[in-house]
Short mmCIF file of C-alpha atoms and ligand atoms in Angstrom, two decimals:
data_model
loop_
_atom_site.label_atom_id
_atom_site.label_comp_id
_atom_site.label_asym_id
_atom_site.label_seq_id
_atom_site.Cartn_x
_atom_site.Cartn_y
_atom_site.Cartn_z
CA UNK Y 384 0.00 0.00 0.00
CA UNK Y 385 1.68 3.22 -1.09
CA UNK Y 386 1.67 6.21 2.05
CA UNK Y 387 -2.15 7.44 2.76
CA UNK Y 388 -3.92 4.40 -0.17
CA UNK Y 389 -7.07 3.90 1.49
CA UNK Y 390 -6.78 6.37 4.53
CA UNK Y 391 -8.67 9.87 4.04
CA UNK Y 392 -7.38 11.60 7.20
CA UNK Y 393 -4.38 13.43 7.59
CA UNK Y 394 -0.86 11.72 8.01
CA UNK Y 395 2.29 12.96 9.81
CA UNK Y 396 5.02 14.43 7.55
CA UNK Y 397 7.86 11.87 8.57
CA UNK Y 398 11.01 14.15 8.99
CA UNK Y 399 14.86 13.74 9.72
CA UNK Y 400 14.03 14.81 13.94
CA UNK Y 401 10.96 12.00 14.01
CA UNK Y 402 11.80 9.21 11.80
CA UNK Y 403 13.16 6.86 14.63
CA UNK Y 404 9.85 7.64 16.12
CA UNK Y 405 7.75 7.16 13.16
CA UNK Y 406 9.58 3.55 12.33
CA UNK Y 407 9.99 1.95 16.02
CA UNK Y 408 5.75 3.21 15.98
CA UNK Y 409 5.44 0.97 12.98
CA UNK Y 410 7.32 -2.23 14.43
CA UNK Y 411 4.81 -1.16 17.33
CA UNK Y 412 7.06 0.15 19.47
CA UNK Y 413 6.95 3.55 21.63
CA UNK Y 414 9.66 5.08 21.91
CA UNK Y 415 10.75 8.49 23.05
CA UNK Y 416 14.09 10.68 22.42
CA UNK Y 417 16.52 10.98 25.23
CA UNK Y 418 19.39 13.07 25.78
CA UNK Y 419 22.72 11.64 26.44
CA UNK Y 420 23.95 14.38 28.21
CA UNK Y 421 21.44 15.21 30.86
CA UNK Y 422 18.73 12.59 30.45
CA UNK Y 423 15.90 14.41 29.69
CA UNK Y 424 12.98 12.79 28.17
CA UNK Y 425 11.18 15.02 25.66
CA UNK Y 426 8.27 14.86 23.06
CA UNK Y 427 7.70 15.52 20.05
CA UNK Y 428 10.84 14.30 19.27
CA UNK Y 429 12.97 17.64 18.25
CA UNK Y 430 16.60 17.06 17.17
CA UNK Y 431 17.79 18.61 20.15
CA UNK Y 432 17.39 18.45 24.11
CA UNK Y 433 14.68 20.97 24.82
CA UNK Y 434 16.46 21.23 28.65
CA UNK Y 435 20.00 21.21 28.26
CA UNK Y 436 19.98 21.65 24.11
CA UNK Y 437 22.24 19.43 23.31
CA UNK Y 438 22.08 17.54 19.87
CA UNK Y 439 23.38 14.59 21.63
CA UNK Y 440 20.02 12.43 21.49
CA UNK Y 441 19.05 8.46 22.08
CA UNK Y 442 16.27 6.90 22.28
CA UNK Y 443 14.11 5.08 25.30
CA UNK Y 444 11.16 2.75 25.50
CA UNK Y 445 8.24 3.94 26.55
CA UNK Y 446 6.01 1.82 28.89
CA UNK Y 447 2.97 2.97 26.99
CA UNK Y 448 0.96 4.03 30.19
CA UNK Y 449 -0.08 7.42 31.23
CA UNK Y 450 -3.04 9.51 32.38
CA UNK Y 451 -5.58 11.83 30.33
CA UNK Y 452 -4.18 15.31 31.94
CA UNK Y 453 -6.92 16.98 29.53
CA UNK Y 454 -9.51 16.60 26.74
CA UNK Y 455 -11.79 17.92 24.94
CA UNK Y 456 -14.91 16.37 22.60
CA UNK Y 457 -14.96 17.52 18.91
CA UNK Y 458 -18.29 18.71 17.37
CA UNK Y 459 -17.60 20.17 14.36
CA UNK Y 460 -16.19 18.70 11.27
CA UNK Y 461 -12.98 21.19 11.01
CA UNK Y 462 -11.39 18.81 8.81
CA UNK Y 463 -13.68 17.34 6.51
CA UNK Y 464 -12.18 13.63 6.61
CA UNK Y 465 -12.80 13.50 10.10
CA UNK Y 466 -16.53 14.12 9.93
CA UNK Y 467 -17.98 10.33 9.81
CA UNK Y 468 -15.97 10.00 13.65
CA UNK Y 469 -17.86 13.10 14.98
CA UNK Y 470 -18.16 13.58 17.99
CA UNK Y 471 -14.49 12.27 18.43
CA UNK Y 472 -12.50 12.94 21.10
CA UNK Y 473 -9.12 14.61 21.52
CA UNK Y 474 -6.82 13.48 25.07
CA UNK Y 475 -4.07 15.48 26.09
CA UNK Y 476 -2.08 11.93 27.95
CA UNK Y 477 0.96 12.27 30.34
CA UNK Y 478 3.29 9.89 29.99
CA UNK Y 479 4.68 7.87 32.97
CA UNK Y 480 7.59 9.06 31.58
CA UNK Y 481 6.92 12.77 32.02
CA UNK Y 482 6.33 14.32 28.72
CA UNK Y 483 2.87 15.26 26.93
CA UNK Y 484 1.19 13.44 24.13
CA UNK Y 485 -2.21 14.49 22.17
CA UNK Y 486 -4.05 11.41 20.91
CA UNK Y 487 -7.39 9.97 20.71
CA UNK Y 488 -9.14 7.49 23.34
CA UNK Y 489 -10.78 4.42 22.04
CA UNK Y 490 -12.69 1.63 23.86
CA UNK Y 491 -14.66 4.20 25.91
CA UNK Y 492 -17.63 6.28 25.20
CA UNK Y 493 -16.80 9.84 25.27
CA UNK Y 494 -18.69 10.69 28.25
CA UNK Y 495 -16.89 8.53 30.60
CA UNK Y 496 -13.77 9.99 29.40
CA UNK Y 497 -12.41 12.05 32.85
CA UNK Y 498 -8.79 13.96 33.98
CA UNK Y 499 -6.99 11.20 35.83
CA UNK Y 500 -7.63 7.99 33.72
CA UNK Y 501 -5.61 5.71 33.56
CA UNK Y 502 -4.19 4.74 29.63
CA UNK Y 503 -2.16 2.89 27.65
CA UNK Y 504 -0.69 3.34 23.95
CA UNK Y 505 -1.96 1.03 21.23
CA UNK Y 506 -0.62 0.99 18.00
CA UNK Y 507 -3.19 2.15 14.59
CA UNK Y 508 -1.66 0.88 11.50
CA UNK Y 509 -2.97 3.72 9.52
CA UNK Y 510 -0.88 2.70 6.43
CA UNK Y 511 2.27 0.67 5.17
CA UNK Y 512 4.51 3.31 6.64
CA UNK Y 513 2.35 4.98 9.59
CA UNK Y 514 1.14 3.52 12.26
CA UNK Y 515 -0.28 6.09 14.92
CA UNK Y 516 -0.38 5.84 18.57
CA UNK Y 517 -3.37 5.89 19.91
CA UNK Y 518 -4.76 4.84 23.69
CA UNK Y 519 -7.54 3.30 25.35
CA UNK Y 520 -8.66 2.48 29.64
CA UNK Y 521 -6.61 0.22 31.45
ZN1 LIG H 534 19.68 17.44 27.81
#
């Protein structure tokens, strides 16, 4: 399947600071960039070290888990592809590991969605060369 063949919605533009991401997501894998010279955990995953700024970046497993630290329920079809999911919901997750992620929730009706929940990722093969990371109640 060539990149987006049968998915409507918008795809991330894979770039030289998120590609590890974008291919450890695909092998279903969550991984997060780490600096080697103060160990800092930080995402998105910029090029550099958003606390010290140093270029000198790994990369560290995620556990997956976190908690919705904010939400909010979409009512209106601002993009058009996303329409046929309305009213879809939009989680603002902290990770166990400290940094933010925004994703959706699935496996839980929007109404019982609530600051504090307890998540974890699971992986959306969107196409042959994105899979997103989504999460859902533990
Ligand atoms: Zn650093």
């Amino acid at each position: 399947m060539s990149a987006g063949e049968g998915y409507a919605k918008p795809l991330p533009t894979v770039t030289h600071e998120d590609r590890e991401f974008w291919a450890a997501a695909r092998e279903h894998r969550f991984v997060l960039p780490q600096c080697r010279a103060c160990g800092n955990v930080w995402f998105p995953p910029y090029a550099s070290c958003p606390s010290c700024l140093s270029f000198n970046r790994g990369w560290t497993e995620a556990s997956g888990r976190g908690t919705v630290w904010g939400f909010t329920i979409m009512r209106q079809p601002y993009i058009g592809s996303f329409e046929p999911e309305l009213p879809y919901n939009v989680v603002l997750v902290e990770l166990e590991e400290g940094p933010m992620v925004y994703s959706n929730l699935i496996g839980i009706d929007n109404a019982d969605i609530a600051c504090g929940l307890a998540v974890e990722a699971v992986f959306e093969d969107a196409t042959a060369e994105i899979t997103l990371i989504k999460f859902r109640p533990v």
